[in-house]
Tab-separated table of C-alpha atoms in Angstrom:
chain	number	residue	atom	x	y	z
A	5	UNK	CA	111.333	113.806	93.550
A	6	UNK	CA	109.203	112.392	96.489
A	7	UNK	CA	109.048	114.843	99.179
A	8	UNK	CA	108.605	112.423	102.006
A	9	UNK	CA	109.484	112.632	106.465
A	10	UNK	CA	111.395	113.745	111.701
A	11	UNK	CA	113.335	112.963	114.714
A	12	UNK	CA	114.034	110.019	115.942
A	13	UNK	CA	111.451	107.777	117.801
A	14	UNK	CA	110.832	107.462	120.602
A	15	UNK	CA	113.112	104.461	122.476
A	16	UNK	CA	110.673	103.265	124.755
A	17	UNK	CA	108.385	101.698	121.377
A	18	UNK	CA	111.621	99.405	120.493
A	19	UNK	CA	113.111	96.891	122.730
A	20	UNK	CA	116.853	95.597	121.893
A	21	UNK	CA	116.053	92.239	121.206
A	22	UNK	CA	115.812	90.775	118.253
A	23	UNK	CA	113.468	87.787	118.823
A	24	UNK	CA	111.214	88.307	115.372
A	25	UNK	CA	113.596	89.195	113.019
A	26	UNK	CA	113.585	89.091	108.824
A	27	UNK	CA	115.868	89.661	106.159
A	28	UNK	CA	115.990	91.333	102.736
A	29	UNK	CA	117.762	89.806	100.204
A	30	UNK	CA	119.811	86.530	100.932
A	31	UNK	CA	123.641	87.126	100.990
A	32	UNK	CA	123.146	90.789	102.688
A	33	UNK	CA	120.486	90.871	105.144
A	34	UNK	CA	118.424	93.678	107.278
A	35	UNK	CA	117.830	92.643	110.617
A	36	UNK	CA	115.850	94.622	112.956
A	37	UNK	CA	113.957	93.957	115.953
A	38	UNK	CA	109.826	94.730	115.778
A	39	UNK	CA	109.301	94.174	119.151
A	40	UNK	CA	109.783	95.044	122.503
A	41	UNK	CA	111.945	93.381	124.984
A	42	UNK	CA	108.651	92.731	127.082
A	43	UNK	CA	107.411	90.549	124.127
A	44	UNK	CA	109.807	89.118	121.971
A	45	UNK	CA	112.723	86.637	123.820
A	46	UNK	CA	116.156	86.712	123.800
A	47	UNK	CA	118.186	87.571	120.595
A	48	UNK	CA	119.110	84.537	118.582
A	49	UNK	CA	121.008	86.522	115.587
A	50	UNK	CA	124.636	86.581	115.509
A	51	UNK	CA	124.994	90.473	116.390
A	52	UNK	CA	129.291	90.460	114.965
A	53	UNK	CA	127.768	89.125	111.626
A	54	UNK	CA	129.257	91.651	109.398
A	55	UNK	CA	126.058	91.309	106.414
A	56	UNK	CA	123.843	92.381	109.529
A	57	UNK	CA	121.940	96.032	110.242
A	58	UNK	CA	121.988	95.768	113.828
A	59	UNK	CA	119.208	97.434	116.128
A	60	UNK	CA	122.641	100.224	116.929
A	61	UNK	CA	121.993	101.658	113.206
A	62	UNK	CA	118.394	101.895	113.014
A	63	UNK	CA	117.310	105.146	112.820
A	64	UNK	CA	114.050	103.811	113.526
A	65	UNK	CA	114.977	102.381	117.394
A	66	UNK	CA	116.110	105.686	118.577
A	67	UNK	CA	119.668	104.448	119.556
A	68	UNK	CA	121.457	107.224	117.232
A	69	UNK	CA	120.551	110.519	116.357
A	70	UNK	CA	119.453	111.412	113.178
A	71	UNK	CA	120.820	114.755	111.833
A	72	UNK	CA	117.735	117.041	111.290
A	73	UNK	CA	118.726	118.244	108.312
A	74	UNK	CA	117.952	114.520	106.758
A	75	UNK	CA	114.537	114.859	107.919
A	76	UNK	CA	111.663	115.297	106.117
A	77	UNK	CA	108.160	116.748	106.830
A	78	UNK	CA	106.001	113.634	107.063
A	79	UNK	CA	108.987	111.424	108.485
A	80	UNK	CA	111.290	109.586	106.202
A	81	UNK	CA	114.793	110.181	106.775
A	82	UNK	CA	116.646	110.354	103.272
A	83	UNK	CA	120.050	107.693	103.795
A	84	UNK	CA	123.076	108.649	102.169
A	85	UNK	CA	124.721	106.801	99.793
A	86	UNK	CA	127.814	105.478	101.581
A	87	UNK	CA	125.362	104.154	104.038
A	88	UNK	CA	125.510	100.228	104.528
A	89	UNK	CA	121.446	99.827	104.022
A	90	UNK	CA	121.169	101.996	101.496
A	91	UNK	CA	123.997	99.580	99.399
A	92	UNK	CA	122.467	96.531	100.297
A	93	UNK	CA	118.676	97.647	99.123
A	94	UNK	CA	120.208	98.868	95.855
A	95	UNK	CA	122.055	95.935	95.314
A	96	UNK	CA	119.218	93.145	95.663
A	97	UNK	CA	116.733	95.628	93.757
A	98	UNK	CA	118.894	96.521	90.527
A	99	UNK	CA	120.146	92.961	90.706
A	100	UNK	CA	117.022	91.305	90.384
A	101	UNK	CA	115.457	93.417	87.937
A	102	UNK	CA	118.847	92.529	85.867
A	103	UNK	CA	118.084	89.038	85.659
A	104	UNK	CA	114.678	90.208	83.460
A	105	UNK	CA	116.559	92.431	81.486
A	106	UNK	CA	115.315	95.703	83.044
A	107	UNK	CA	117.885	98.286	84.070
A	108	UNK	CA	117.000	100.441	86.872
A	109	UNK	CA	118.922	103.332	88.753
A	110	UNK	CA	118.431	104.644	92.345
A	111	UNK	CA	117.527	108.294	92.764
A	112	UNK	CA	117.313	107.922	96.641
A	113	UNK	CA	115.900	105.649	99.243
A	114	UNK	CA	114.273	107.339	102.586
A	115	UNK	CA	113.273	105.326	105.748
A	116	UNK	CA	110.218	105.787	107.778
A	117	UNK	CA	111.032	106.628	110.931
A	118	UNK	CA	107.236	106.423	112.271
A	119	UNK	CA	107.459	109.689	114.673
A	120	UNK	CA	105.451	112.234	113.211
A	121	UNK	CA	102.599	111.951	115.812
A	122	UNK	CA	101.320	109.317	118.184
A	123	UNK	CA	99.243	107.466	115.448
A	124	UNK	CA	102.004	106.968	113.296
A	125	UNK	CA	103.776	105.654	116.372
A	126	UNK	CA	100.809	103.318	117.079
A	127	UNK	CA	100.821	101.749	113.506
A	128	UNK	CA	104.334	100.708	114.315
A	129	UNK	CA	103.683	99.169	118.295
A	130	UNK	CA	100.205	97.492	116.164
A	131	UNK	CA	102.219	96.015	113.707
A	132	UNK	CA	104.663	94.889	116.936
A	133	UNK	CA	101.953	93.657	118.461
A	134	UNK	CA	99.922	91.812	115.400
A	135	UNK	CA	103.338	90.070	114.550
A	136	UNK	CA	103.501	88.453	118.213
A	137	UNK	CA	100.178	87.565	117.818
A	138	UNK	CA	100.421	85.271	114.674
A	139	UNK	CA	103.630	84.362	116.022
A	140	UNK	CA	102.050	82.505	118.999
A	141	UNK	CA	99.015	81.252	116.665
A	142	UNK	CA	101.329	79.690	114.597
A	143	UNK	CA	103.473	77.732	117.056
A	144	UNK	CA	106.541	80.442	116.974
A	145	UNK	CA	106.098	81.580	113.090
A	146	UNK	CA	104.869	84.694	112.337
A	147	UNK	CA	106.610	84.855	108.654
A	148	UNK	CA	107.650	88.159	108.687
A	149	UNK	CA	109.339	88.902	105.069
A	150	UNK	CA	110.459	92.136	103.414
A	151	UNK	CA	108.034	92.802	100.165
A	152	UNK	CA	107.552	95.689	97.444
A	153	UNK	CA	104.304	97.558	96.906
A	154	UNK	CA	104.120	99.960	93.389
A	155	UNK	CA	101.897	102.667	92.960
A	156	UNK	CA	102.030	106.405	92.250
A	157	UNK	CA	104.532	108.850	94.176
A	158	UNK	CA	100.615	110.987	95.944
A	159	UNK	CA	99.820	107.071	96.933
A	160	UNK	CA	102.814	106.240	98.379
A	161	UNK	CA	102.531	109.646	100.118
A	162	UNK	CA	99.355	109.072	101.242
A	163	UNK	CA	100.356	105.483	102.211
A	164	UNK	CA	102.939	107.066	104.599
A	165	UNK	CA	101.117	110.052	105.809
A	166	UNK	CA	97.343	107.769	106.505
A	167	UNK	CA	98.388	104.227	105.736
A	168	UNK	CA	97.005	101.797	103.111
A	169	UNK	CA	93.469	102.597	101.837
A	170	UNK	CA	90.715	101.754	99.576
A	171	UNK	CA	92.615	102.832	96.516
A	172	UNK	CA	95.561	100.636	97.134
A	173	UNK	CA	93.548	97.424	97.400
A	174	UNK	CA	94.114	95.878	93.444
A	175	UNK	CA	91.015	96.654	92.329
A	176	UNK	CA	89.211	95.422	88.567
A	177	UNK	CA	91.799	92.930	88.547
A	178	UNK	CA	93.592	89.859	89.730
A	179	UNK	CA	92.752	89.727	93.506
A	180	UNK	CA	90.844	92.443	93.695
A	181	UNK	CA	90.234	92.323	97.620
A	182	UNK	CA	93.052	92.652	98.789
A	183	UNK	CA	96.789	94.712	98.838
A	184	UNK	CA	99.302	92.808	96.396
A	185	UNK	CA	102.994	92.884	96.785
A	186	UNK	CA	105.895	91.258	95.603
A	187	UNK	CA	108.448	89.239	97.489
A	188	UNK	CA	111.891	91.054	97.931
A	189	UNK	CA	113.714	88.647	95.654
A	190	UNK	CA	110.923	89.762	92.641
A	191	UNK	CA	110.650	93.355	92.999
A	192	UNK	CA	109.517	93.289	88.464
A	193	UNK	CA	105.583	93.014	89.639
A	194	UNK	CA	105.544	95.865	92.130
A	195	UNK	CA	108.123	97.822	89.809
A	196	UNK	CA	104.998	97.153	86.491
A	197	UNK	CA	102.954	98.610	88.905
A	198	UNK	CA	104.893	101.904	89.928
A	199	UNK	CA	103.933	105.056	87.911
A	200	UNK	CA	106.050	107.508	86.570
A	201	UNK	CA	106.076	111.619	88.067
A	202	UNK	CA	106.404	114.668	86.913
A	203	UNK	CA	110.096	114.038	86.970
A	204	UNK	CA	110.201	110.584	85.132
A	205	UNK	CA	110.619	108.728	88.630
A	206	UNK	CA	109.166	105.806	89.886
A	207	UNK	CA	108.805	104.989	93.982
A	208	UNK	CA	108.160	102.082	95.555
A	209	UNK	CA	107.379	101.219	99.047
A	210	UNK	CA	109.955	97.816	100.573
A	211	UNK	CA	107.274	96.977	103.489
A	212	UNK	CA	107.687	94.498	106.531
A	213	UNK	CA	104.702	92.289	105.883
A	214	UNK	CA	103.401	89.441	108.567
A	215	UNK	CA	102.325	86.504	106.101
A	216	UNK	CA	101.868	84.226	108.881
A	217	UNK	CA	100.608	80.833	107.089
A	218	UNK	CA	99.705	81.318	103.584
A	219	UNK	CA	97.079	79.475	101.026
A	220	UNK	CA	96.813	79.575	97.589
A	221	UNK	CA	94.529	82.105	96.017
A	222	UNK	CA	93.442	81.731	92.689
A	223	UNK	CA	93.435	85.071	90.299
A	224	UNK	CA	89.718	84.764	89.825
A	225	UNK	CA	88.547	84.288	93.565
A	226	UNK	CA	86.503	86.518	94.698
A	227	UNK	CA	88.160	86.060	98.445
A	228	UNK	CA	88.173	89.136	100.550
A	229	UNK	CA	89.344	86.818	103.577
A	230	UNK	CA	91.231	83.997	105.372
A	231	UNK	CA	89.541	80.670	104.398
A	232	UNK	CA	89.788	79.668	107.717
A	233	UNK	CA	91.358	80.523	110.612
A	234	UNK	CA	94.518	78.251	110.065
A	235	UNK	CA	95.719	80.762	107.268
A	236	UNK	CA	96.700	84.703	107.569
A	237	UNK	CA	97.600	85.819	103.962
A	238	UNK	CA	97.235	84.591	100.441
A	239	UNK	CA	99.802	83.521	97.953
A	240	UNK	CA	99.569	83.390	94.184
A	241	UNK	CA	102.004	80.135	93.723
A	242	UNK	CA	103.046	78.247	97.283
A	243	UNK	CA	106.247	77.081	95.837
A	244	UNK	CA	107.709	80.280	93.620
A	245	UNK	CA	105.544	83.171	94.782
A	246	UNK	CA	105.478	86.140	92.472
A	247	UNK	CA	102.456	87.888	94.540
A	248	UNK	CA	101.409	88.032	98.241
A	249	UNK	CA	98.522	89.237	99.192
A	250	UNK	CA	97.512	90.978	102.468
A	251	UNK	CA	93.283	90.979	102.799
A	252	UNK	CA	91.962	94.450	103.263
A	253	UNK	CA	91.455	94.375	107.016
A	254	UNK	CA	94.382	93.414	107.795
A	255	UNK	CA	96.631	95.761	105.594
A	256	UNK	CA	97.054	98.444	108.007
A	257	UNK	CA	98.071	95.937	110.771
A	258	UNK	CA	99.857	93.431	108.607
A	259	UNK	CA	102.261	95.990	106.498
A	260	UNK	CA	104.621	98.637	107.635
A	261	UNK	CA	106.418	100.681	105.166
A	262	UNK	CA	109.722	100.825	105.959
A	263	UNK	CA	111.442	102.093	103.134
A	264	UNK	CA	110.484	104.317	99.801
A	265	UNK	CA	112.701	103.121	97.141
A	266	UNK	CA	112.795	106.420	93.946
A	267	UNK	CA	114.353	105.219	90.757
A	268	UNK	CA	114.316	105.399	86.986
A	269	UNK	CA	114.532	103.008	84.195
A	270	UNK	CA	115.345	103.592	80.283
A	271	UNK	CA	113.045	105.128	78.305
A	272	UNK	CA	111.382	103.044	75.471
A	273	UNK	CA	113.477	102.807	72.392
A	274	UNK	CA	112.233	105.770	70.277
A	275	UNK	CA	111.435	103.183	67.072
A	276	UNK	CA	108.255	101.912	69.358
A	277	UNK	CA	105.394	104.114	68.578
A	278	UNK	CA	102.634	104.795	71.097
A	279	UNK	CA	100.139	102.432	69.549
A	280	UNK	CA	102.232	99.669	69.699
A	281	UNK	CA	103.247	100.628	72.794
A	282	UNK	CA	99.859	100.606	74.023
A	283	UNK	CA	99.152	96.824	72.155
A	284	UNK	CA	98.591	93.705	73.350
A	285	UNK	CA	102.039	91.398	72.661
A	286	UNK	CA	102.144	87.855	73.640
A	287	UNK	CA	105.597	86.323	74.678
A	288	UNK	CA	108.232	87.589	71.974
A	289	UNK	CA	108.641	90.461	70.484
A	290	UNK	CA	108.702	88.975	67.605
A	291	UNK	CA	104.789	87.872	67.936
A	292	UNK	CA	101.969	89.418	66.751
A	293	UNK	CA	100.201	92.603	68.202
A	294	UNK	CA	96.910	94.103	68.184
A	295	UNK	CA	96.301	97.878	69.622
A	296	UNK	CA	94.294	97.573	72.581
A	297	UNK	CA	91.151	99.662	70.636
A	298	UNK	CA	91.183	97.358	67.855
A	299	UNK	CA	91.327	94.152	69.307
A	300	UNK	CA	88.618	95.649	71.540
A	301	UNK	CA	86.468	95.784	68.636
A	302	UNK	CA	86.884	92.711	66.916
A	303	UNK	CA	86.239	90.818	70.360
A	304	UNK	CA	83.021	93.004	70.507
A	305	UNK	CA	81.501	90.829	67.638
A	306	UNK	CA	82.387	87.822	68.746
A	307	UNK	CA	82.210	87.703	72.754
A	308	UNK	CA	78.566	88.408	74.418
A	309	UNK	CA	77.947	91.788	76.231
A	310	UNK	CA	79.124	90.610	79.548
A	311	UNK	CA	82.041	89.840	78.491
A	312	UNK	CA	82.841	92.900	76.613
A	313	UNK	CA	81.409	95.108	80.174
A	314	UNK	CA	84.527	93.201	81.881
A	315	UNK	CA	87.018	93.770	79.199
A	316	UNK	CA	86.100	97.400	78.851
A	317	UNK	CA	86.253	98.100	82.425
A	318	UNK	CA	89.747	96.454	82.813
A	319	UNK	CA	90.721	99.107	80.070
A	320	UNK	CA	89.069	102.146	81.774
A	321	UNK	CA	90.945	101.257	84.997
A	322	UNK	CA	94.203	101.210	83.468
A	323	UNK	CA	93.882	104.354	81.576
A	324	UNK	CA	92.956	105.819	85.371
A	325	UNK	CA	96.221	104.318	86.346
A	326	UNK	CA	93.904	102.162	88.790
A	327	UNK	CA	95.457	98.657	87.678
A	328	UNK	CA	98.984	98.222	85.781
A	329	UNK	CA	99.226	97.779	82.127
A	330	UNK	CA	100.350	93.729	83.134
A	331	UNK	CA	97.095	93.364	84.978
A	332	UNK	CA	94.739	94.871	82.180
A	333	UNK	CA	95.853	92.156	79.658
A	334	UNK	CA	96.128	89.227	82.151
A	335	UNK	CA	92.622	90.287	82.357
A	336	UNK	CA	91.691	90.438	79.077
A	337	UNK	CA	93.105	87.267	78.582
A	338	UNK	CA	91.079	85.516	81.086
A	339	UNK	CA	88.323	86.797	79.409
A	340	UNK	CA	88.945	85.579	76.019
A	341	UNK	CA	91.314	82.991	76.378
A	342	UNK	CA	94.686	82.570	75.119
A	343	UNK	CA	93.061	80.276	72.089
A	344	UNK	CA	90.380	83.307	70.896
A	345	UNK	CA	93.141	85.887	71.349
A	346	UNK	CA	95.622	84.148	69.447
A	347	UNK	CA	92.952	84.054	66.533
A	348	UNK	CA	92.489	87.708	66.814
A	349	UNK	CA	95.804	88.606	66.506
A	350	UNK	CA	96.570	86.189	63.711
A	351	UNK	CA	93.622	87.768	61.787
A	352	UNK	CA	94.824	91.235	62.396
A	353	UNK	CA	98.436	90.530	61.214
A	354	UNK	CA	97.046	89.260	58.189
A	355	UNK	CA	94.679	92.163	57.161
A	356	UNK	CA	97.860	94.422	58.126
A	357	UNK	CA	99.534	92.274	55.965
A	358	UNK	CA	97.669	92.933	53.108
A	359	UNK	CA	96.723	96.554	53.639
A	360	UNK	CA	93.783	95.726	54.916
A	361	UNK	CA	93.719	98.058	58.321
């Protein structure tokens, strides 16, 4: 499991008012304040609205104690089961993932509580202080949103213990300069992303993220910034996002890990073999496939060497668990092209037809 964080923090970094405010989910919300009383104004959230997390359970504001025993060395607080949060996080996330077809199952979900030294404390009174920014740049809107982030159980660690780094920025991939997560309501892209332990877990991190206003980033860009200064964040679609992403000098100031979310899903069914497994598929299972060696070969005598450099390198960084299986084909087929692919595979199903490979 993740060994993850210890008492609770101190008051004085979060007001009771809950001027900024965002939710996760739709039907069941979170709401919790991010900034002090000296910043933020009044509170305009109805505080008896039963679907609420008021600022009175937050483990985070200091208002309760949390039992020491629930504490863990770099400061996540495991929540129990019968616990209100912990129901409504495993609720949206195994109900969303249902709608694909994917079943998941919670192991456990821990909260950062941000008090393991003052710098830890400071990441959470920047990201206070960064959301009141773009709140006032934006006319009143900083776009504060609850998102998922997938990667292995030492980067999530690491992610906690030092915040985001280098090796968390997507790299040799689909916006490659920057940290991608998933909206709360579409958890599948962080969850492709997540890698399995020792213990046949996966973690992911449910972050507060400041979006502020977003523009429309295009897979291939080579943007490592705003466009201008009327924008904060990028988005991969404006009107059904599956992907925001958060440029890399602004991820440690524009993310705070709130939550790490453990869980499992089903194994593979044992009649898929590893080669298949490890194949390129397109749509159906019923379509054709091509193991990722093979079709690497056949595009090798028919794409030029540049190409082939890209391809290969999108391979070698998913076999270092650098990018997700998802993001090594999408990259292969911008590369070839749906058209050449298709060909490929066609021509490979036929030799296999006929005994050919």
């Amino acid at each position: 499991m993740l060994q993850l964080l210890p008492a609770a923090m101190d008051p004085r970094l979060v007001g009771d008012d809950e001027g900024t405010s965002s939710s996760f989910g739709g039907d069941d919300e979170i709401r919790r304040p991010i900034t002090e009383d000296s910043v933020s104004g009044g509170s305009s959230e109805d505080e008896d609205d039963s679907s609420s997390i008021s600022d009175c359970e937050s483990v985070i504001s200091g208002s309760r104690i949390v039992e020491h025993t629930r504490i863990q060395p770099e400061g996540l607080v495991r929540l129990d089961e019968s616990e209100k949060m912990y129901g409504i996080i495993e609720k949206k996330f195994i109900s969303r993932l249902d709608v694909h077809g994917v079943k998941a199952q919670i192991q456990n979900i821990h909260r950062n509580l941000f008090n393991t030294s003052a710098i830890t404390q400071a990441r959470l009174r920047s990201f206070q202080i960064f959301s009141k920014a773009v709140e006032i740049k934006n006319e009143g809107v900083a776009n504060i949103k609850y998102a998922w982030f997938g990667a292995s159980k030492d980067e999530i660690h690491n992610i906690i213990l030092h915040g985001f780094g280098h090796e968390n920025i997507q790299k040799n991939g689909s916006f490659s300069h920057g940290v991608v997560l998933s909206p709360d309501h579409s958890p599948l892209e962080s969850v492709e992303s997540a890698i399995v332990d020792e213990d046949g877990v996966k973690h992911l991190l449910l972050c507060r993220v400041i979006l502020g206003k977003l523009e429309l980033v295009n897979p291939s860009s080579t943007q490592c910034h705003p466009s201008s200064e009327n924008f904060q964040s990028g988005v991969d679609d404006l009107v059904s996002p599956k992907k925001f992403i958060v440029w890399s000098n602004q991820m440690n100031t524009h993310i705070l890990p709130e939550f790490v979310v453990s869980f499992k899903t089903p194994s593979k069914p044992s009649n898929v073999n590893r080669s298949q497994s490890d194949g390129v598929r397109i749509q159906k299972p019923v379509s054709p496939w091509i193991p990722i060696p093979e079709l690497i070969a056949a595009l090798s005598k028919i794409l030029p060497p540049k190409s082939m450099k890209e391809i290969t390198q999108y391979r070698r960084s998913y076999i270092e668990h650098k990018i997700s299986r998802r993001d090594m084909i999408q990259g292969i087929r911008e590369c070839t092209g749906d058209s050449l692919l298709l060909m490929v595979l066609k021509d490979f199903t036929e030799q296999r037809k006929h005994g050919l490979n």
